[in-house]
Short mmCIF file of C-alpha atoms and ligand atoms in Angstrom, two decimals:
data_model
loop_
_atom_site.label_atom_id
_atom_site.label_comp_id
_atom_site.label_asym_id
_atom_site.label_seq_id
_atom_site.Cartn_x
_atom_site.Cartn_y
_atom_site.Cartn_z
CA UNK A 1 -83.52 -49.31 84.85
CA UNK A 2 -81.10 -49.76 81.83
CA UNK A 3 -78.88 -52.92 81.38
CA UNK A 4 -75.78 -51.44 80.14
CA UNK A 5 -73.09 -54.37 79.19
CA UNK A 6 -72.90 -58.02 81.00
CA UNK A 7 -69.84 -58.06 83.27
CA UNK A 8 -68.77 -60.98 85.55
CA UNK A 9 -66.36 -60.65 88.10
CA UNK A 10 -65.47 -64.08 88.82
CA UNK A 11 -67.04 -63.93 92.11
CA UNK A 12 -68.13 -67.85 93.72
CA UNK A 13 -65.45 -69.31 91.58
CA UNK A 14 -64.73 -72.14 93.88
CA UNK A 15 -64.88 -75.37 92.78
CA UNK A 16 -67.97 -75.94 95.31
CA UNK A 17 -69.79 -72.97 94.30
CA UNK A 18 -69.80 -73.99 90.94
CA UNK A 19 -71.24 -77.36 91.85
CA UNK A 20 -73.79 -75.59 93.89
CA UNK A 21 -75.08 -72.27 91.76
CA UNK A 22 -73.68 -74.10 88.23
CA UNK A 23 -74.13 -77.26 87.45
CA UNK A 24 -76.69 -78.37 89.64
CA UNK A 25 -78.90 -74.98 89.30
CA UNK A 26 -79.06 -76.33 85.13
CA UNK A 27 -79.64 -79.62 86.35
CA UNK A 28 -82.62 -77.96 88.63
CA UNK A 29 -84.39 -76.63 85.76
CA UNK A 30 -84.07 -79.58 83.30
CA UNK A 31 -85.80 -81.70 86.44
CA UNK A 32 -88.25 -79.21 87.08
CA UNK A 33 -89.36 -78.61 83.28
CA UNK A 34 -89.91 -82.48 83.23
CA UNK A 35 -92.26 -82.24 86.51
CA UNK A 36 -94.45 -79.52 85.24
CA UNK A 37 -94.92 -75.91 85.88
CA UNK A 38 -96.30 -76.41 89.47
CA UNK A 39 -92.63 -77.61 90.77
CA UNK A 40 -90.77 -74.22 89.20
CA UNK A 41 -90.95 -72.38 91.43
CA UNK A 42 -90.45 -75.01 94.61
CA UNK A 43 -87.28 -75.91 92.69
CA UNK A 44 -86.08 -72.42 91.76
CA UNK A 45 -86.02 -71.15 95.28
CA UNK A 46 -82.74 -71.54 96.87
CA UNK A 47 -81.89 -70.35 99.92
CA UNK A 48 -84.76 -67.63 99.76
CA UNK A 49 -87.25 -69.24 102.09
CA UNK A 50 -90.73 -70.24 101.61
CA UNK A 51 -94.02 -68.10 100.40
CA UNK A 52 -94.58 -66.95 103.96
CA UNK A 53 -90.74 -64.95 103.84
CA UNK A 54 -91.34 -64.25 100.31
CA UNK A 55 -94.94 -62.25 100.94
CA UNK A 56 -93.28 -60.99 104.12
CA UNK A 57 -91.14 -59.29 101.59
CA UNK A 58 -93.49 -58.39 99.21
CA UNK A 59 -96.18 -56.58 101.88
CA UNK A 60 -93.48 -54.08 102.95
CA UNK A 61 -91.50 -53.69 99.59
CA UNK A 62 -95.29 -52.86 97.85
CA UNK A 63 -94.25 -52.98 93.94
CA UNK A 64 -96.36 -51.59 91.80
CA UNK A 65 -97.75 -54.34 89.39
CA UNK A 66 -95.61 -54.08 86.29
CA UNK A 67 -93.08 -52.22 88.07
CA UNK A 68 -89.45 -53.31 87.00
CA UNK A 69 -88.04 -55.50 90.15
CA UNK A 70 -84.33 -56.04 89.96
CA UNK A 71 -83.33 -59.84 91.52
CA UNK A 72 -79.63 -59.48 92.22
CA UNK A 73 -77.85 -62.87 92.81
CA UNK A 74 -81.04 -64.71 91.62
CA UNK A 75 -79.88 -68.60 91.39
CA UNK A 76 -82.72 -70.60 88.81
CA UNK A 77 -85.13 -67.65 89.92
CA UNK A 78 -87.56 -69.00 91.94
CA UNK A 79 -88.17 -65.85 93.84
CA UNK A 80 -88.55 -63.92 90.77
CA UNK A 81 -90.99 -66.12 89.18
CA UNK A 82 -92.92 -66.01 92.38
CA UNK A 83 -93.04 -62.09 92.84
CA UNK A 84 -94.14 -62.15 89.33
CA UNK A 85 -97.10 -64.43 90.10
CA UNK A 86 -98.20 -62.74 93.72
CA UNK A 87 -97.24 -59.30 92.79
CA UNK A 88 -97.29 -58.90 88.97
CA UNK A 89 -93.92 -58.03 89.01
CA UNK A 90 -91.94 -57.74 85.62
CA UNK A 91 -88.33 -59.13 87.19
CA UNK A 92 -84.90 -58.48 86.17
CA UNK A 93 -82.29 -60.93 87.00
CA UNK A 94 -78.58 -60.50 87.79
CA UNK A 95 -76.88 -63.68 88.01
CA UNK A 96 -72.45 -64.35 88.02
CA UNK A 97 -73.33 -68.23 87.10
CA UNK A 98 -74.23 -69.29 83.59
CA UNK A 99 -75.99 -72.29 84.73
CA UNK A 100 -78.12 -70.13 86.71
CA UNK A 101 -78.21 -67.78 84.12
CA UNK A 102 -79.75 -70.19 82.11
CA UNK A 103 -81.89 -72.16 84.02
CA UNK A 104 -84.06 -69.39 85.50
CA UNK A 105 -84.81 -67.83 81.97
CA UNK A 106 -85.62 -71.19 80.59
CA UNK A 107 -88.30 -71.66 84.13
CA UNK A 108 -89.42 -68.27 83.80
CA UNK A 109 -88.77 -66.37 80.93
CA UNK A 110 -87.68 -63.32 82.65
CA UNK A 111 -84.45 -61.35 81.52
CA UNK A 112 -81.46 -62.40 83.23
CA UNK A 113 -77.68 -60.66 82.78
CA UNK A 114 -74.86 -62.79 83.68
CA UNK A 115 -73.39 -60.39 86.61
CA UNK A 116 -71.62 -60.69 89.62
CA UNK A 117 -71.03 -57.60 92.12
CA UNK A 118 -70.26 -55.20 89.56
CA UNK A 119 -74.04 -54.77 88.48
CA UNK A 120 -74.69 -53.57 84.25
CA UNK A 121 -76.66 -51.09 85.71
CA UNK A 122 -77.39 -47.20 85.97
CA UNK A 123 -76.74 -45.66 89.06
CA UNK A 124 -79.87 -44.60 91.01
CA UNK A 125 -82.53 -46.25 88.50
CA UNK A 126 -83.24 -49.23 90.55
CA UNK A 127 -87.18 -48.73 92.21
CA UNK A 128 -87.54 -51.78 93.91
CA UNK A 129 -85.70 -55.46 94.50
CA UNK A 130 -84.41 -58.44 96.62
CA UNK A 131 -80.89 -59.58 96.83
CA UNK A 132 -81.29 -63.31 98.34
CA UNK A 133 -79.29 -65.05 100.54
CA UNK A 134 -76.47 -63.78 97.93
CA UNK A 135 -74.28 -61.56 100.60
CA UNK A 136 -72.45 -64.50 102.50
CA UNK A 137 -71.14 -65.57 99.58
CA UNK A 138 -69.49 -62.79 98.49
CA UNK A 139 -65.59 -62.18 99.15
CA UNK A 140 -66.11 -58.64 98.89
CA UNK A 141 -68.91 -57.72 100.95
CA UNK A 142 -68.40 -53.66 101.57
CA UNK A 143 -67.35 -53.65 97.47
CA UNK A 144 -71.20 -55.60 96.67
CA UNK A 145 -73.13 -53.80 99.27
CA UNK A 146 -72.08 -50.50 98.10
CA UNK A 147 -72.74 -51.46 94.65
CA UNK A 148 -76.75 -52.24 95.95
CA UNK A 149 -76.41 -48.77 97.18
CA UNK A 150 -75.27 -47.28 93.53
CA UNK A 151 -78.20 -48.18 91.77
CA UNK A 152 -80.98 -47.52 94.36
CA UNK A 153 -82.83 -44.47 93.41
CA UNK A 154 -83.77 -42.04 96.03
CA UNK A 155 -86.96 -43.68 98.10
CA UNK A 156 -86.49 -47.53 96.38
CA UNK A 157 -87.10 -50.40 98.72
CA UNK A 158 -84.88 -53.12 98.43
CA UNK A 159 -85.58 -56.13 100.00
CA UNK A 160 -82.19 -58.07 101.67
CA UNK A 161 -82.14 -62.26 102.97
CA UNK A 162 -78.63 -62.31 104.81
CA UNK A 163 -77.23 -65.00 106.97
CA UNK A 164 -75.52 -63.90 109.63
CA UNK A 165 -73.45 -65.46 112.05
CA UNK A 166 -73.82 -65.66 116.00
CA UNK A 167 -70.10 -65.16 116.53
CA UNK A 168 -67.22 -64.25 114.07
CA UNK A 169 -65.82 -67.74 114.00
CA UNK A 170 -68.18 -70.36 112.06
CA UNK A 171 -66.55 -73.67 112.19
CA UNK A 172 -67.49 -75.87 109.11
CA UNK A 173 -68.75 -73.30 107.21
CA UNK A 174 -69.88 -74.10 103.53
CA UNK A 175 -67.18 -73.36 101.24
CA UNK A 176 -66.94 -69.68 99.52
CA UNK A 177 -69.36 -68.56 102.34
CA UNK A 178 -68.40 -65.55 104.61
CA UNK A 179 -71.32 -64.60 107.35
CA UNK A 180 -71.28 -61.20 108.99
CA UNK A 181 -72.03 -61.13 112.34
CA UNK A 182 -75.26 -58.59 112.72
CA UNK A 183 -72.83 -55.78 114.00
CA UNK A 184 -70.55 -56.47 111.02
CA UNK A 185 -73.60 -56.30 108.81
CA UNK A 186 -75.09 -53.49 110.84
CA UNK A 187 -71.69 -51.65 109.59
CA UNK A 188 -71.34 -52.63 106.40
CA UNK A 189 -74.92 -51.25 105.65
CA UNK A 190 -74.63 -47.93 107.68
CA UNK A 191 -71.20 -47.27 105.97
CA UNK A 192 -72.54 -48.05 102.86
CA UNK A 193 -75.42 -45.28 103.23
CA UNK A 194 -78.68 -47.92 103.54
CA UNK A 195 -80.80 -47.62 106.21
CA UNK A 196 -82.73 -50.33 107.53
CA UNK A 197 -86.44 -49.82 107.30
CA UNK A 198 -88.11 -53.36 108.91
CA UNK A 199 -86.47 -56.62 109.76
CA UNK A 200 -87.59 -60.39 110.79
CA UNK A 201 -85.87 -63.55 111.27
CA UNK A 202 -86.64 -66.22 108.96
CA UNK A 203 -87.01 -68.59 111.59
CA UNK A 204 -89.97 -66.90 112.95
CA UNK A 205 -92.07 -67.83 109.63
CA UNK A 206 -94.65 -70.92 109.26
CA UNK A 207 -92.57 -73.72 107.50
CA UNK A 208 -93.06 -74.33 104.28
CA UNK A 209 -96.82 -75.52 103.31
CA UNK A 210 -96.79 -78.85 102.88
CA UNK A 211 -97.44 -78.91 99.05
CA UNK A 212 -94.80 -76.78 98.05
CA UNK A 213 -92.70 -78.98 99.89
CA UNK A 214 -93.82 -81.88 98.56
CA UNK A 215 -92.88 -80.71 95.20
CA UNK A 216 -89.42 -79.04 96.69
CA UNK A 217 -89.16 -82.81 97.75
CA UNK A 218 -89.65 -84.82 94.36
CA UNK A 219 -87.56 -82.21 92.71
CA UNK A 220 -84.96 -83.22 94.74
CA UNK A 221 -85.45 -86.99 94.76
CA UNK A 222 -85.49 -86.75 90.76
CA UNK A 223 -81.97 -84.66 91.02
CA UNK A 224 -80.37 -87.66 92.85
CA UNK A 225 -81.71 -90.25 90.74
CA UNK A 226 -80.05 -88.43 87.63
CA UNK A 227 -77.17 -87.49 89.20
CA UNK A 228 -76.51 -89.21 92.78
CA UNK A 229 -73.31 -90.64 91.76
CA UNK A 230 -71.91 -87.45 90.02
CA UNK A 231 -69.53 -85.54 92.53
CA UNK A 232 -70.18 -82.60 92.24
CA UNK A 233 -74.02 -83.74 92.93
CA UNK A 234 -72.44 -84.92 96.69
CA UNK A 235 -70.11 -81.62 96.73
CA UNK A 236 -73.76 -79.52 96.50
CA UNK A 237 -75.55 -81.98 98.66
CA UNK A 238 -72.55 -81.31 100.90
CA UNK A 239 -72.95 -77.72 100.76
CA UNK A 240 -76.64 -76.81 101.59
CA UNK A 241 -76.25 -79.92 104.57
CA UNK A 242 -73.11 -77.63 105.95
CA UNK A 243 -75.35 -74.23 106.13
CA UNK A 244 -78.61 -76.42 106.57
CA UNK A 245 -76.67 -77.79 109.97
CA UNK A 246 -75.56 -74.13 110.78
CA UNK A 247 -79.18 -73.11 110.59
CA UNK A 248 -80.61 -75.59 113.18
CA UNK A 249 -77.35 -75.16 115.94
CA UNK A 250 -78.57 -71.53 115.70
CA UNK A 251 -74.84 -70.34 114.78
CA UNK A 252 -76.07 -68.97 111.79
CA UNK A 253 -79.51 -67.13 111.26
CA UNK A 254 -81.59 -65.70 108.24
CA UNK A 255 -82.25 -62.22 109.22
CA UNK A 256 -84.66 -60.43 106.97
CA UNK A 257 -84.12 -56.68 106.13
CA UNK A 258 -85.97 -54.07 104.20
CA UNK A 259 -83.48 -51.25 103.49
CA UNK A 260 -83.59 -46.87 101.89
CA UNK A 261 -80.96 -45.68 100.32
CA UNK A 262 -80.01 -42.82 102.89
CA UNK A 263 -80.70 -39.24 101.09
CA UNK A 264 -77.76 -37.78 100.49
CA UNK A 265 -77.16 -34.91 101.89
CA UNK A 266 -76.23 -31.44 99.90
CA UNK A 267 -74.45 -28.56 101.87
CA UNK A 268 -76.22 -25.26 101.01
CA UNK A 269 -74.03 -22.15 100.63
CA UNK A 270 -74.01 -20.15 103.65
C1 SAM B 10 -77.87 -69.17 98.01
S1 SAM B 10 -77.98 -68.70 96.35
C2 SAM B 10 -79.46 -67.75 96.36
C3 SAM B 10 -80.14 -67.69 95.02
C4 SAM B 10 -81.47 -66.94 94.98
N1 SAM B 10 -81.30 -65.56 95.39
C5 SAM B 10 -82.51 -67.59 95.86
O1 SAM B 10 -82.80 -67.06 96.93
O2 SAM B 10 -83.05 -68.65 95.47
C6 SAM B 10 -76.73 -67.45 96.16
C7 SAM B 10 -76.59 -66.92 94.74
O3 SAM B 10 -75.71 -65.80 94.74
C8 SAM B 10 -74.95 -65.84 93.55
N2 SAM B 10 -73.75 -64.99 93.72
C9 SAM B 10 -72.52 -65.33 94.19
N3 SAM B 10 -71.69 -64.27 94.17
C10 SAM B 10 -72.40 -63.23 93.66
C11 SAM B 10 -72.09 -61.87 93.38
N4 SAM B 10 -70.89 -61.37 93.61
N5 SAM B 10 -73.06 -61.10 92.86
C12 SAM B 10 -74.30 -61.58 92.62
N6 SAM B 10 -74.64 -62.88 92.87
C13 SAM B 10 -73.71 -63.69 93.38
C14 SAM B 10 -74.65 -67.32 93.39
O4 SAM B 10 -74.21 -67.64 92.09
C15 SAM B 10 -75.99 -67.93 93.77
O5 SAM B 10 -76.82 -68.10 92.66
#
């Protein structure tokens, strides 16, 4: 995979967003540098899941240690860092926030580009990767998924966290977030030529052990000591409660998906 130029399309521009994936991502990794290298990757993973949906991942996407594994939409990078430790992973990391941007290179030294759907990449060079828990908040969803498509090469695995809605109408939705309903998404990957190897819900996975939530925890409890009174602290905090709330009605559900770029097929002359 080559990294051609660093592009952002202003995608998650809102106000909220930036509290969310910005500011408090940087503030994430300053908090977590000062805890010790135990709480990086508790702290980096946001919105991804535990270990149990991570390896669930991992098992069926089967990288080849030191195989190049693209993270598109990767936040501070926790999942990165942790398919680098349980899989020996060398990751890439796409990333529209600078915070972000920042944040996961200083917790896990891995290359990051500051992207958002328009990915510096060649077409068809991409082996292997996630995309986390990154589609919902995307505007442009058919635009981003078909841009996943682009730079799968034929027979990569790509590994996709979406959350998708129960019915079309989500009251109280976090801001910037758009959730397909599984038709919708069903759609928008068909059309976009993926096809959908394996799938689990996230719900159906052991909760996180305790010790990594411990550390989750007192990663958290060190962010609102620092910055409790900061509003765009509350605006995040106000965020993650909205989907976290969304989650537990059982409007909204993470739905795991392994997905193949669909061979394409050539007409031979007659
Ligand atoms: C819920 S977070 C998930 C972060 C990370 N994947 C994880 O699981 O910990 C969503 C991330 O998607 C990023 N994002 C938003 N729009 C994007 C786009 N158009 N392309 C790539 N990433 C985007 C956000 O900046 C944010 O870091």
């Amino acid at each position: 995979m080559k990294q051609e130029a660093t592009d952002v399309d202003g995608q998650g521009e809102s106000a909220a967003m930036d509290a969310e994936f910005d500011t408090v991502a940087a503030w994430t990794a300053d908090v977590a540098l000062d805890l010790g290298p135990e709480h990086h990757v508790p702290a980096g993973c946001r919105g991804s899941g535990g270990p149990a949906a991570l390896h669930w991942f991992l098992d069926r996407l089967a990288p080849e240690p030191r195989a190049t594994f693209l993270d598109v939409g990767a936040g501070v990078g926790g999942p990165a860092g942790f398919a680098a430790q349980e899989a020996g992973v060398r990751p890439v990391l796409t990333e529209p926030q600078a915070g972000a941007c920042r944040a996961a290179r200083r917790l896990f030294g891995v290359p990051v580009v500051q992207a958002g759907s328009a990915l510096p990449v060649r077409d068809a060079s991409v082996d292997v990767g996630w995309c986390l828990g990154v589609l919902c908040t995307v505007a442009d969803q058919p635009a981003f998924v078909a841009e996943l498509r682009r730079v799968l090469a034929p027979g990569a695995r790509l590994g996709l966290l979406v959350y998708v809605a129960e019915r079309a109408d989500v009251a109280d939705a976090p801001e910037g977030n758009h959730f397909p309903t599984a038709d919708g998404l069903a759609r928008l990957l068909d059309g976009a030529g993926l096809d959908v190897e394996d799938s689990a819900h996230l719900a159906d996975f052991a909760g996180t052990p305790a010790l990594w939530q411990e550390r989750a925890d007192a990663v958290d409890a060190e962010l609102e000591r620092r910055h409790g009174d900061d509003p765009r602290w509350r605006t995040a905090e106000e965020q993650s409660g909205r989907i976290g709330r969304l989650i537990a009605s059982g409007e909204v559900r993470g739905t795991m998906l392994v997905v193949r770029p669909r061979p394409v097929r050539t007409s031979r002359p007659a």
